[in-house]
Coordinates of C-alpha atoms in Angstrom, one line a residue:
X1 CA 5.3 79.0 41.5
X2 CA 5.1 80.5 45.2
X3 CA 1.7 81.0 46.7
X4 CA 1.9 84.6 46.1
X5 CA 2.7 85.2 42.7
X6 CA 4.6 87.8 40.9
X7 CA 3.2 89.5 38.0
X8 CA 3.9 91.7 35.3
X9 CA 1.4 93.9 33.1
X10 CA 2.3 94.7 29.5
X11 CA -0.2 97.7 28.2
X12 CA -1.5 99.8 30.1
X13 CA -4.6 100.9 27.9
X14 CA -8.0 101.5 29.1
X15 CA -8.0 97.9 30.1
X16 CA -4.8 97.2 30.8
X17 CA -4.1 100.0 33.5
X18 CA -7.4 99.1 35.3
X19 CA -6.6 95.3 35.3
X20 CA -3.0 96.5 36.5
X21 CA -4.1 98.7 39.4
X22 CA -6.3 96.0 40.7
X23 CA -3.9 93.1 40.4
X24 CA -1.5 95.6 42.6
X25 CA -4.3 96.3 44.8
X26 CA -5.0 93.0 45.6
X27 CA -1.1 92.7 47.2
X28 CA 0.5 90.8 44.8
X29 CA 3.6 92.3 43.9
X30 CA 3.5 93.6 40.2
X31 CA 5.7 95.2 37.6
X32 CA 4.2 97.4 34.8
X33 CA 5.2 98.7 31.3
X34 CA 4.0 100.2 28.5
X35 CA 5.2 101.4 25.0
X36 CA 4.3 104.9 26.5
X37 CA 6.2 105.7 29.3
X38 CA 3.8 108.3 30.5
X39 CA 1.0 105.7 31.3
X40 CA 4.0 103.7 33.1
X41 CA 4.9 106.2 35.2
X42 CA 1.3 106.8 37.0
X43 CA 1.4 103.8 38.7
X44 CA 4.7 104.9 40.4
X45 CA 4.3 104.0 44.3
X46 CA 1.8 101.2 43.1
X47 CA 3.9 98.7 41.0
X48 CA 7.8 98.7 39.9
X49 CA 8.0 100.2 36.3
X50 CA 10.2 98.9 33.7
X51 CA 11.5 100.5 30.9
X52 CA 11.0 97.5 28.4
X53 CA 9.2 94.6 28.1
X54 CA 12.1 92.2 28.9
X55 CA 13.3 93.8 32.2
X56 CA 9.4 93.6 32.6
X57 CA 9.3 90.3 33.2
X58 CA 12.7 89.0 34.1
X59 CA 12.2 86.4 37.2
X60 CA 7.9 86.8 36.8
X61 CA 5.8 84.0 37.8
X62 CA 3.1 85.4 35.7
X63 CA 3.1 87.6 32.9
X64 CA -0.5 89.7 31.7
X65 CA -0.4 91.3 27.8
X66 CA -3.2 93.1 27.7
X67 CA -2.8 95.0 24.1
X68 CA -5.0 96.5 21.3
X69 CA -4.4 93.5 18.8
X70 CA -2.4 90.4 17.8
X71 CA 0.4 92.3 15.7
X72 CA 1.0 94.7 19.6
X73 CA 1.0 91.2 21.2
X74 CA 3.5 89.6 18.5
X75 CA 5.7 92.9 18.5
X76 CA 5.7 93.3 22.6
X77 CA 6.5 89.4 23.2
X78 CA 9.3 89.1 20.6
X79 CA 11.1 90.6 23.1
X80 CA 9.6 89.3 26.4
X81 CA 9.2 86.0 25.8
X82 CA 12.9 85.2 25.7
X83 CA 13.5 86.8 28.7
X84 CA 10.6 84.9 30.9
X85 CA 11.5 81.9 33.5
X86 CA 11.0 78.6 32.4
X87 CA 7.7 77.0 33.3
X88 CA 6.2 80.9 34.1
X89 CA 2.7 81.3 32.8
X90 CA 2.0 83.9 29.5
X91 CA -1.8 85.0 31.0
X92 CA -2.7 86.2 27.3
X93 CA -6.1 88.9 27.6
X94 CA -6.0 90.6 24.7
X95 CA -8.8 90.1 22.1
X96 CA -6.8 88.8 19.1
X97 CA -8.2 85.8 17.0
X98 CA -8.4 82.1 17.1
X99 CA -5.3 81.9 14.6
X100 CA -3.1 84.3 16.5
X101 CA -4.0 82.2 20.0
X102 CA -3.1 79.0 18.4
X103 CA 0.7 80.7 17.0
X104 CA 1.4 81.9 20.5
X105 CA 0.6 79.1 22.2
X106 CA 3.0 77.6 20.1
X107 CA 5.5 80.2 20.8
X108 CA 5.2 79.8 24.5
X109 CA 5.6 76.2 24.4
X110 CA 9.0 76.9 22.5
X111 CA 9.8 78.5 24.9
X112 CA 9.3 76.7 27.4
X113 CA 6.5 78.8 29.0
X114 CA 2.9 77.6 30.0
X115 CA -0.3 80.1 27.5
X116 CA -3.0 80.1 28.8
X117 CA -6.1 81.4 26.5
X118 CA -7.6 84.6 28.6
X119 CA -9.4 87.2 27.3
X120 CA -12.0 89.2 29.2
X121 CA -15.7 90.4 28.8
X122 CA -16.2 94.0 30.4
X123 CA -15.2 97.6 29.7
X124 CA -13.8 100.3 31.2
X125 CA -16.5 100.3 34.8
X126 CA -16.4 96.4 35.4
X127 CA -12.3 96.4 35.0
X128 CA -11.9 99.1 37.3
X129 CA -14.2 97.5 39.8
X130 CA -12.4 93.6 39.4
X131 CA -15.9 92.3 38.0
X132 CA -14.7 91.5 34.7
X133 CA -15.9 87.8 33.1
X134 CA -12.3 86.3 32.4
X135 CA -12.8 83.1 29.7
X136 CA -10.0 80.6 30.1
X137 CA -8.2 78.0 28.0
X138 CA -5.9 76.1 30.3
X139 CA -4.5 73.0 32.5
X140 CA -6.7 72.7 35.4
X141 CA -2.6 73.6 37.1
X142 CA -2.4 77.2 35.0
X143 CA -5.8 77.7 35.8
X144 CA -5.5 77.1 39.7
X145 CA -2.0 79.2 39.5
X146 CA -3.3 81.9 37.9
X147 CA -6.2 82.4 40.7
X148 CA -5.1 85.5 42.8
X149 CA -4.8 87.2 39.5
X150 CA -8.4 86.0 38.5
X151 CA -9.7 87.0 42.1
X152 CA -8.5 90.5 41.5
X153 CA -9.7 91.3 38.3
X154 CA -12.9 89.0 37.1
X155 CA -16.2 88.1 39.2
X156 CA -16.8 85.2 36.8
X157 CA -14.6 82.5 34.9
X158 CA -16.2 80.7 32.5
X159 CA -13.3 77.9 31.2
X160 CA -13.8 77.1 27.6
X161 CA -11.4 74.4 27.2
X162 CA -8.3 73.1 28.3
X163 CA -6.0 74.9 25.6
X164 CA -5.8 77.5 22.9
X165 CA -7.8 79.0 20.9
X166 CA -10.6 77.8 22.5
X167 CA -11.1 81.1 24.5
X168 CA -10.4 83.3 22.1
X169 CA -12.8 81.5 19.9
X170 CA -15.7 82.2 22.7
X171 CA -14.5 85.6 22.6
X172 CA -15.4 86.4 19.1
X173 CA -18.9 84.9 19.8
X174 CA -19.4 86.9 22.2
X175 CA -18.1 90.1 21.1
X176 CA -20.1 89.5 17.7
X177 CA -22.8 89.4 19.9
X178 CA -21.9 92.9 22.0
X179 CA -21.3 94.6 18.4
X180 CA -24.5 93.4 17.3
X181 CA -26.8 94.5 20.1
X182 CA -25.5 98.3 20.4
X183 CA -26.0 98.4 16.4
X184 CA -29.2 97.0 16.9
X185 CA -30.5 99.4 19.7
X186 CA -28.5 102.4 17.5
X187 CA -30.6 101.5 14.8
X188 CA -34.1 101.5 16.0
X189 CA -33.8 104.8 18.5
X190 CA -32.4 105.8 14.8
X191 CA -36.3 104.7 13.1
X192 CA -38.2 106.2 16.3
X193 CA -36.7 109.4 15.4
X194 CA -36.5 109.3 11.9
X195 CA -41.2 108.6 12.3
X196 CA -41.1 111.5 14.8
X197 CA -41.5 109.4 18.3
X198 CA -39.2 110.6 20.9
X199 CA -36.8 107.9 20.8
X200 CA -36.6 107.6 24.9
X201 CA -39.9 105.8 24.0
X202 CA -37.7 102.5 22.5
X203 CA -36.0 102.0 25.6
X204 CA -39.5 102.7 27.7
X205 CA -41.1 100.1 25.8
X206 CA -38.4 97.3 26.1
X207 CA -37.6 97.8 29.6
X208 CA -39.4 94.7 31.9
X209 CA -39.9 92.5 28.7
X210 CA -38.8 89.9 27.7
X211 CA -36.5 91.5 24.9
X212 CA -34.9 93.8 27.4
X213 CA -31.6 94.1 27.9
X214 CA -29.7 96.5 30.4
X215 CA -26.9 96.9 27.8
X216 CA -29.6 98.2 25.1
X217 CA -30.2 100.8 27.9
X218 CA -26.9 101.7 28.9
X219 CA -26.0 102.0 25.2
X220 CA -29.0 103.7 24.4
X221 CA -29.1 105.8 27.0
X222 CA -25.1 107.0 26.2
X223 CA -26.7 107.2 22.6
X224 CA -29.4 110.0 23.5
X225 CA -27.1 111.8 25.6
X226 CA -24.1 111.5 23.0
X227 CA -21.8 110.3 25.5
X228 CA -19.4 108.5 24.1
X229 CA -16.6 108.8 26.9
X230 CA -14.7 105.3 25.8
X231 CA -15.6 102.5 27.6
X232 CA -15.2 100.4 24.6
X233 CA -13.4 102.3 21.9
X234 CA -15.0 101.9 18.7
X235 CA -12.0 100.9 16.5
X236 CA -11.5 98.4 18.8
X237 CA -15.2 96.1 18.4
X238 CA -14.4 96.7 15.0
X239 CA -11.3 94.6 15.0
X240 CA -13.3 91.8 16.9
X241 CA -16.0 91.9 14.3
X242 CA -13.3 91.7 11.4
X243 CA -11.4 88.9 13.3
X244 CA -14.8 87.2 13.5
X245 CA -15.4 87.3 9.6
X246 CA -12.3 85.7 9.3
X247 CA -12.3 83.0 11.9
X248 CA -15.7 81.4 9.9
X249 CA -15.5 82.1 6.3
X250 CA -17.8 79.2 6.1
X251 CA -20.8 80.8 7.8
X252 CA -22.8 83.4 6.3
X253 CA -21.3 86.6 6.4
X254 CA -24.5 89.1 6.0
X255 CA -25.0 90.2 9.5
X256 CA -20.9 90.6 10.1
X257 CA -20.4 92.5 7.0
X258 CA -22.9 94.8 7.5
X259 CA -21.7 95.2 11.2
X260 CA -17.8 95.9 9.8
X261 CA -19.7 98.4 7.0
X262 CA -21.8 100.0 10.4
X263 CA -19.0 100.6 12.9
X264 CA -16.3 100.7 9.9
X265 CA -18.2 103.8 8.7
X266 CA -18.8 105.0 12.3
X267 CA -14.6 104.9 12.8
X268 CA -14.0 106.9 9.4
X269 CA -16.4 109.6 10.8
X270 CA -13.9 110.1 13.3
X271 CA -15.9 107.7 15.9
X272 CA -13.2 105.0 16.4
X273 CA -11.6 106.5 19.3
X274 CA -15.1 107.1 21.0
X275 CA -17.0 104.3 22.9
X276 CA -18.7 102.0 20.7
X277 CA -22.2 103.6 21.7
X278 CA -20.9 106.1 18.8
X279 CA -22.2 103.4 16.1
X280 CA -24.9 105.3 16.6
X281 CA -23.3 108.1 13.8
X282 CA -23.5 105.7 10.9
X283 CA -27.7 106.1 11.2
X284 CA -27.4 109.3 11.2
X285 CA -27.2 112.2 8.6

């Protein structure tokens, strides 16, 4: 690889165009594309934009999916991979399931391409601003290739092992944990209110303690305001919780089940497309 890679973007979601325009900013030179041109064409003057995946990535050191779930990835890559250099790295950041990490790392290989295991903790704010927490599966070679694209989008790496799934494993963990806490702060501004209290007083009472959390605030707060601009979208956590049911049958399932009943009944109120703070619509009438 040369010391300044090339890179290419596939999805340019809330996450994806963020993580685009930052890897661009950073002066590496970078091709985008998306399955809607539209998105593609706003970064214009920034990055080269392809009209398919494959032209995407033709003669890429590394290529970036960053797409809403493993059948988008499967469906984008059937056509990409192919058309990748041999030895190029597959810097795989979508959120999409132990199982699904394992078959494309086994697809890269195949291919003769180098996976490493990458998704990302943050939303909307921390991707915009490059302080995303990027979790990596990979050689300690990927992992030193695939720096400048690191440096431009994450303020913290935490490596979870040297190969898939490993990552996307810690990923479910944590995002079990993400779905859990902004359910968990829905739910008790939800019993303030319900006794009469003003609900402001929840967050008052938590903040400085030892149970604090500044994500139960910002959360909250977006709760009592109903600003549910996404950040998250809603639909989306509720994939990760459902991918986390299925990754450990073997553990008990009461607290994810009645997460994926929570935010599943949230979505089908016409939530899913709002930030996950909307959770806070299954507690209410």
């Amino acid at each position: 690889m040369t010391m300044t890679p090339t890179v290419s973007v596939l999805g340019l979601g809330i996450m994806g165009s963020a993580m685009a325009r930052r890897v661009a900013g950073s002066g590496l030179p970078t091709t985008v594309w998306n399955r809607s041109a539209a998105r593609a064409e706003a970064f214009r003057g920034v990055a080269t934009v392809a009209g398919t995946p494959d032209s995407a990535v033709a003669g890429a050191d590394i290529v970036l999916t960053m797409l809403f779930d493993a059948e988008a990835v499967r469906t984008v890559m059937a056509a990409a991979l192919p058309a990748m250099r041999p030895g190029a790295i597959w810097l795989q950041c979508s959120t999409i399931g132990v199982e699904a990490a394992r078959e494309f790392a086994g697809l890269a290989a195949a291919a003769g391409v180098r996976f490493v295991d990458a998704p990302v903790l943050g939303t909307k704010a921390p991707a915009q601003a490059g302080t995303l927490t990027s979790l990596l599966a990979a050689s300690d070679a990927a992992l030193a290739e695939v720096q400048p694209v690191l440096a431009a989008t994450s303020a913290k790496v935490v490596r979870a092992g040297a190969e898939a799934p490993a990552a996307s494993g810690l990923k479910l963990a944590m995002n079990a944990w993400i779905a859990t806490i902004t359910a968990g702060i829905a739910q008790s501004l939800a019993i303030a209110s319900r006794l009469g209290l003003d609900p402001e007083l929840v967050l008052e009472s938590l903040r400085g303690g030892a149970a604090d959390s500044p994500y139960a605030h910002l959360k909250g707060g977006a709760m009592l305001a109903g600003g549910f601009d996404p950040q998250f979208e809603l639909v989306g956590l509720l994939k990760d919780v459902r991918l986390a049911r299925a990754a450990v049958p073997e553990l008990p399932q009461e607290l994810l089940a009645a997460l994926d009943a929570l935010y599943g009944a949230a979505a089908d109120g016409g939530a899913a497309h709002e930030d996950i703070a909307a959770v806070w619509r299954a507690f209410q009438d």
